[in-house]
Each structure stands twice: as structure tokens, then as C-alpha cells.
XYZ file of C-alpha atoms in Angstrom:
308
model
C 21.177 26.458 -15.975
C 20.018 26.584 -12.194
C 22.085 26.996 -9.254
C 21.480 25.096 -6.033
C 22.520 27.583 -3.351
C 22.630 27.155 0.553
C 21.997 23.945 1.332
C 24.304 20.643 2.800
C 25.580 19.038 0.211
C 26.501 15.235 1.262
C 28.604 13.700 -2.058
C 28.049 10.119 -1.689
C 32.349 9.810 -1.045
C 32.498 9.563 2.573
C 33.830 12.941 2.441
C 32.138 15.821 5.188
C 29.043 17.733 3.907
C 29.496 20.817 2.789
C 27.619 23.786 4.687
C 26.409 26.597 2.233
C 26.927 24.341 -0.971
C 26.609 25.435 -4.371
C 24.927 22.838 -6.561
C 25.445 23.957 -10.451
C 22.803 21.701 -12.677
C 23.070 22.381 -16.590
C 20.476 20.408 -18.913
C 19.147 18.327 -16.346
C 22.623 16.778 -14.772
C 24.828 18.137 -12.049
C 27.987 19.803 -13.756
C 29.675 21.001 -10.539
C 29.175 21.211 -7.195
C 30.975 23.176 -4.393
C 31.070 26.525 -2.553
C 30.614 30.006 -2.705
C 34.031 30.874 -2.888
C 35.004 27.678 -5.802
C 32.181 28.070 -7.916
C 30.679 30.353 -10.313
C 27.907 31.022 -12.215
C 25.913 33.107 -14.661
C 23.749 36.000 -14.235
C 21.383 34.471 -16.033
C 21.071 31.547 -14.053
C 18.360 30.007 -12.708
C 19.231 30.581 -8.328
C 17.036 28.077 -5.937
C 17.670 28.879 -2.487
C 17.334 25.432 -0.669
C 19.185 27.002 3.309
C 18.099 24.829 5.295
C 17.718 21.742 3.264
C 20.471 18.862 2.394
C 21.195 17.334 -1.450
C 22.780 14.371 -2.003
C 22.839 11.499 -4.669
C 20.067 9.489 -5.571
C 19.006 6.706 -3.610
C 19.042 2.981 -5.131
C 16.353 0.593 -4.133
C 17.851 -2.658 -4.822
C 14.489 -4.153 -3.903
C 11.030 -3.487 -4.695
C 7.753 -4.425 -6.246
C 6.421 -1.297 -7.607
C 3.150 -3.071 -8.835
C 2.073 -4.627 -5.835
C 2.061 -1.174 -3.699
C -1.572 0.171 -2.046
C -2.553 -3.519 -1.654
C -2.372 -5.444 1.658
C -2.267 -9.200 1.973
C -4.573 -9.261 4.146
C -7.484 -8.704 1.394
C -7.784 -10.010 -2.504
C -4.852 -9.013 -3.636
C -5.647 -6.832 -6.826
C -8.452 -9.118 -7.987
C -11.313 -7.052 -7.509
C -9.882 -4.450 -9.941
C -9.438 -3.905 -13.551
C -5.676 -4.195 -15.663
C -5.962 -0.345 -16.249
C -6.735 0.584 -12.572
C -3.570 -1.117 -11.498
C -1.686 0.526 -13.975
C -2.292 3.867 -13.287
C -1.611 3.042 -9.215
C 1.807 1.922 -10.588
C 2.307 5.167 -12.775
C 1.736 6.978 -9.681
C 3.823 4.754 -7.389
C 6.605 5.483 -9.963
C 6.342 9.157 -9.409
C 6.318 9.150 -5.741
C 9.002 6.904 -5.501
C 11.041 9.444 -7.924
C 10.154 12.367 -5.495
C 11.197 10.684 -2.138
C 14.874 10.050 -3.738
C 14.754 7.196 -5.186
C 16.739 7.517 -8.517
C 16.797 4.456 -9.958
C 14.838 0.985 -8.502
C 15.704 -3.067 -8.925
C 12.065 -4.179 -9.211
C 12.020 -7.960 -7.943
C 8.998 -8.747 -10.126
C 5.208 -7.485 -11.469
C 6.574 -4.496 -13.925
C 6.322 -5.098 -17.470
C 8.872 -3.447 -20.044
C 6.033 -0.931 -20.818
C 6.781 0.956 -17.871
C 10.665 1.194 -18.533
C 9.719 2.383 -21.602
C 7.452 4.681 -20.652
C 9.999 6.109 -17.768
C 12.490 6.485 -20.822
C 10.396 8.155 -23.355
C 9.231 10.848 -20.451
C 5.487 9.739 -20.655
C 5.729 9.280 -16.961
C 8.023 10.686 -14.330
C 10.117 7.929 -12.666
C 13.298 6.146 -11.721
C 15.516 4.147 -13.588
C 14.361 0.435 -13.643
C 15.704 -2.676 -13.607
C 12.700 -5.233 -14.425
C 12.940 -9.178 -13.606
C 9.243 -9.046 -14.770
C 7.825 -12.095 -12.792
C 9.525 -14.780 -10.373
C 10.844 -17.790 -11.400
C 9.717 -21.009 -9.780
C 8.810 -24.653 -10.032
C 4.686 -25.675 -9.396
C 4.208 -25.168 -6.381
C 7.010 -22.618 -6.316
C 6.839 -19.219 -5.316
C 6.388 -17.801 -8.858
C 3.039 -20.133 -8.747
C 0.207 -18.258 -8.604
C -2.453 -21.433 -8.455
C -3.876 -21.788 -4.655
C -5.187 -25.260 -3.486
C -8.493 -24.209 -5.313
C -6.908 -24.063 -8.481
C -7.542 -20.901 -9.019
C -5.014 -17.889 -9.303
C -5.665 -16.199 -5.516
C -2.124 -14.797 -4.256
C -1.537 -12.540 -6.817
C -3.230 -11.355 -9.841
C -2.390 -12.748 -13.135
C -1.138 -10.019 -15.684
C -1.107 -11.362 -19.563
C 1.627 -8.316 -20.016
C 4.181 -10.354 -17.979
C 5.087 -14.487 -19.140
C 4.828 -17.095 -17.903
C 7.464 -18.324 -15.356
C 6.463 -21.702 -13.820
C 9.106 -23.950 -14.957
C 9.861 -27.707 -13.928
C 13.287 -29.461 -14.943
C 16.247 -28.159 -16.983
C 14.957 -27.484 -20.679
C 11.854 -25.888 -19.407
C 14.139 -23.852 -17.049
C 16.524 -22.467 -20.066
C 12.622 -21.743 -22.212
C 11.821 -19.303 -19.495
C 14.395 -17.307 -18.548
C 14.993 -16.840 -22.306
C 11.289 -15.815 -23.016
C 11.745 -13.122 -20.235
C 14.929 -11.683 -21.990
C 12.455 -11.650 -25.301
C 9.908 -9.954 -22.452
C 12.354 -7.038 -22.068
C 14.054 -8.616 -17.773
C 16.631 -6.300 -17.364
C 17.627 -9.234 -15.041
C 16.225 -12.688 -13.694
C 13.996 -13.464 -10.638
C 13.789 -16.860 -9.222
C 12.803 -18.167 -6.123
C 14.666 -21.539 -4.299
C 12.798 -21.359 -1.235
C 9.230 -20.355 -0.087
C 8.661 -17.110 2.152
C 6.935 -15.282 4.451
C 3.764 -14.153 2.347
C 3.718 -17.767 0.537
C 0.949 -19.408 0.957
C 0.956 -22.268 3.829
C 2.377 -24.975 2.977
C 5.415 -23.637 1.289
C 7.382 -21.837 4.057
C 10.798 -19.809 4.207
C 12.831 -23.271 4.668
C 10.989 -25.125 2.308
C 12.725 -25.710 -1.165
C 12.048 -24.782 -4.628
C 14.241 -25.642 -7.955
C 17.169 -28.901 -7.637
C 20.722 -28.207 -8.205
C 20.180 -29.038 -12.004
C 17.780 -26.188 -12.830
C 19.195 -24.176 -10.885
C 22.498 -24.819 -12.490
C 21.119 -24.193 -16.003
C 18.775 -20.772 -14.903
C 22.579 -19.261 -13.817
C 24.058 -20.727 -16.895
C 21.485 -19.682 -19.192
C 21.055 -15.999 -17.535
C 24.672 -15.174 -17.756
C 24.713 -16.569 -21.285
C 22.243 -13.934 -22.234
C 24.107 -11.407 -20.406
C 21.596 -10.972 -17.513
C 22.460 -11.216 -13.445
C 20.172 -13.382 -11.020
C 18.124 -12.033 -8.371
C 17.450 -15.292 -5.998
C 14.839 -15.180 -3.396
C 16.119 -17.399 -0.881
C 15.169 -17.521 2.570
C 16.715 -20.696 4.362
C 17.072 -24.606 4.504
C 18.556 -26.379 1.641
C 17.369 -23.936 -1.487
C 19.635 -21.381 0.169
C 22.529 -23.198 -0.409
C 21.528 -24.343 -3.870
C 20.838 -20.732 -4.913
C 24.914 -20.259 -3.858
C 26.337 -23.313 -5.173
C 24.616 -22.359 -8.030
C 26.730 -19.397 -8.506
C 23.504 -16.344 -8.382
C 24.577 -12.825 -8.169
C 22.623 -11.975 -5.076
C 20.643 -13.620 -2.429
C 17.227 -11.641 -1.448
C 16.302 -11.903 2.022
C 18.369 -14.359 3.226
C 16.568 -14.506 6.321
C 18.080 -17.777 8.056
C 21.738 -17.474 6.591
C 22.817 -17.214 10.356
C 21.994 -21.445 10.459
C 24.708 -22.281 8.182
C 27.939 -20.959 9.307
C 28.776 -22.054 5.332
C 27.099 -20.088 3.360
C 28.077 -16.083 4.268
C 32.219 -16.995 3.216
C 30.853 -18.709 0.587
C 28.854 -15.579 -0.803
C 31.692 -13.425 -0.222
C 34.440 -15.894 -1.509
C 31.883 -15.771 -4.640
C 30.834 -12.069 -4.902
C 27.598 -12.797 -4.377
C 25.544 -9.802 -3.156
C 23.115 -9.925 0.147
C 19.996 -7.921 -0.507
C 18.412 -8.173 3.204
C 15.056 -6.497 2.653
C 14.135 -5.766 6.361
C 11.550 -3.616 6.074
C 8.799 -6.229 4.926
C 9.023 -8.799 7.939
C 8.113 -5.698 9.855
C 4.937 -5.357 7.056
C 4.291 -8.875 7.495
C 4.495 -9.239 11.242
C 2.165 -6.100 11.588
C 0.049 -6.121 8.664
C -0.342 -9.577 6.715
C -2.934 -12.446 7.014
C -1.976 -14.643 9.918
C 0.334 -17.281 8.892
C 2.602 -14.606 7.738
C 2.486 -12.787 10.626
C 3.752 -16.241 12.208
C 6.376 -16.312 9.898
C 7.383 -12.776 10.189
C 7.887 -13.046 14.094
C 9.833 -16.121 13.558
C 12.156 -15.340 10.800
C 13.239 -11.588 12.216
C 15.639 -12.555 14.982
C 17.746 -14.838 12.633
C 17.136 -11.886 9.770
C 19.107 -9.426 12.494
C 22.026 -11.956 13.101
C 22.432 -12.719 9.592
C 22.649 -8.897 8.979
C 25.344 -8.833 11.950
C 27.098 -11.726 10.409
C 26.999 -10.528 7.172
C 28.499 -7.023 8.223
């Protein structure tokens, strides 16, 4: 047993912190938390003076792309590297991310099961994951690797992950049931371009029809998994809602359609605004995405507003 002792305990409730908390942790999990004079504890007990310092819950990142940090998109984007080089970056990401509070982590594509696994087993210290393994998206789509060349130049291809180009409804249903086979915790598709796509394929412009769209939600749910839908603006916004997803990521331009917010809330769909990477992209990306970055933020910030 160990005993937290001293420090501000915020519960996650809403309630006031606690000055002086006691924090009592038996076989890994908190048992009981409170103060001096409620709680408790052996003589044998493990006491960690933390005065000075503040506890709280675990932080959830509904967000991320654990694979793709240490690289910037500004440079060949993991190509100049082996598999096994990338893969130990990741292990380590996984372990920072665990230290800085981060309990348990949505990643929105480029994890395979393995690392679940791993996390699970204890082989590597890190949150708990939810994988959507790789993007869903038409040619041409986001998930579509292929640049004008014809080569694979915005992201690295990974054989661990499927594939997850699909075009029209049948081909749709294939994939997202090959990623439940994959181990997707959850499914990742894309209805619009976005900032880091590459130009040609903007934040506005559109991805999957209503059809395929209709039949990824349909076939998702079927297998008992939620949809992630990036979905930026124009008219692949509102097919990602019609379509009936269980959250919208990024939802930059949702301010232009005075539709769409009472429809996600009449729906209990779920805004995931990711702000932190237009400020990445503005400041850090190649050039066309720093375009995009600048343009999109202002109409980001008033869809948050509207949102709230």
C-alpha cells in the first residue's frame, strides 16, 4: 500500500480541491482518498510526501496520432527510416505520454493492435488505447497515401496496418470489417480533405457520397464499433452527420452552416475540436498548410464558441 500525503487533490467532480489530501493507493488503484483527519492507514505503508504538488484523475486524449510524433511535415515524413526505428519512437512516445497524465489515448490512426497489446501485457509502459488503425477514405481521399507521382510520399506505408482505400458501398463494408479483424477499437474515416492533405484536396473538399458513408456507420455499429469522422467543412461535413457518426474531428468550418451544430447535438454526436495542430500547421508545416492553417483557425474559434 502507499499513501499519497500533502498534496491538492482535485477529484474530477467539480467539487473544491482538497489542501493536505491523503491519497490511499492499494495494488496499483486508488482505494480512498481524503484527509488527515477521514483517513487512515497502516504503519506499514508505503508514505510519499508530494506538499506542494496537486493529483488528480487521468487525462483523456480523445485525439492523437502516437506514431506520427518526432516527425515534421515539413521533411519526408518517416521514409528515410526503418519499420523498427519507428517503432521504438512510438514505444517511447507511449511512455511519455503516460508520464505527462495522459491515462488513456483515442489514437485517430497509425497504431497497430501490437502496441495495445503490448501496453496490456506490461511489455511497455503506456496508456490505455483506443486504435482506429488507419483512416478511411476514397482514392484520392485522405486515407490515400499515393501523391501525384504515384508513389506513397505523405505518409509512410506500414504492412502492420490494412488497407483502407475504399470506393463505393461493398468495398466500404470489406474495410471497415477487415480493420475489426485488424484489432480498431473503433473506425477512422475521413469525408473531407484537411490542412496537411496534400494540395489539391483541401478542408472543404469532399471525400465518401451519402451511400458509403451510410453503409461505413451501418456496418461499424453492426460490429459494435463507434466512428471517428474527420471532417473539416463543405458538403462532407454534413454527410459525415446525416450519416449518423459518433463524433466529428476538427470540425473546423462548422460555424458556415448554422445546420449542422443542433443537428450534432439533436444526434449525440460528439465534437472533437483538435486546436492544437492548426497552431502546428500554421507555424511548422510545408507551405500550403501553413495557408490552410491561417485560414481555417478563425472559423475553428467560432465553431468552438458556437459549439459551447
Amino acid at each position: 500500500m502507499q499513501v499519497l500525503l500533502g498534496g491538492t487533490l482535485i477529484d474530477g467532480t467539480g467539487a473544491p480541491p482538497v489542501r493536505d489530501a491523503v491519497v490511499v493507493i492499494n495494488e496499483g488503484r486508488i482505494e480512498e482518498v481524503g484527509t488527515r483527519r477521514t483517513i487512515s492507514w497502516p504503519p506499514d505503508a508505503e508514505v510519499i510526501d508530494i506538499s506542494g504538488l496537486t493529483v488528480l484523475p487521468g487525462l483523456i486524449d480523445c485525439h492523437d496520432h502516437l506514431a506520427s510524433h518526432g516527425y515534421e511535415l515539413t521533411r519526408r515524413w518517416g521514409l528515410d527510416e526503418p519499420q523498427s526505428t519507428r517503432h521504438v519512437r512510438t514505444a517511447t512516445v507511449l511512455q511519455h505520454t503516460l508520464a505527462t497524465g495522459y491515462t488513456a489515448v483515442r489514437d485517430a490512426a497509425g497504431l497497430d493492435a501490437g502496441f495495445e497489446q503490448a501496453v496490456e501485457e506490461g511489455l511497455i509502459p503506456g496508456p490505455r488505447l483506443m486504435l482506429s488503425l488507419r483512416i478511411i477514405s476514397p482514392t484520392g481521399g485522405l486515407g490515400d497515401s499515393v501523391s501525384p507521382s504515384g508513389h506513397s510520399c505523405w505518409v509512410p506505408s506500414d504492412p502492420t496496418l490494412p488497407e483502407s482505400v475504399a470506393n463505393g458501398v461493398e468495398a466500404v463494408r470489406t474495410v471497415v470489417r477487415t480493420m475489426v479483424r485488424a484489432g480498431a477499437d473503433a473506425i477512422k474515416c475521413a469525408t473531407t480533405g484537411g490542412a496537411s492533405s496534400r494540395p489539391g484536396h483541401g478542408p472543404k473538399d469532399s471525400a465518401f457520397n451519402p451511400d458509403e458513408m451510410r453503409a461505413l456507420v451501418e456496418e461499424s455499429h453492426a460490429l459494435g464499433r463507434r466512428v471517428m469522422c474527420h471532417a473539416l467543412g463543405g458538403p462532407g461535413l454534413r454527410t459525415a452527420i446525416e450519416a449518423g457518426v459518433d463524433s466529428i474531428e476538427h470540425g473546423c468550418y462548422l460555424d458556415e452552416d448554422p445546420e449542422l451544430l443542433p443537428m450534432m447535438a439533436e444526434r449525440g454526436i460528439f465534437f472533437v475540436p483538435t486546436f492544437t495542430v492548426y497552431v502546428f500547421h500554421r507555424e511548422r508545416s510545408a507551405p500550403h498548410m501553413r495557408v490552410r492553417g491561417r485560414d481555417l483557425q478563425p472559423h475553428h474559434v467560432e465553431s468552438l464558441r458556437q459549439a459551447l
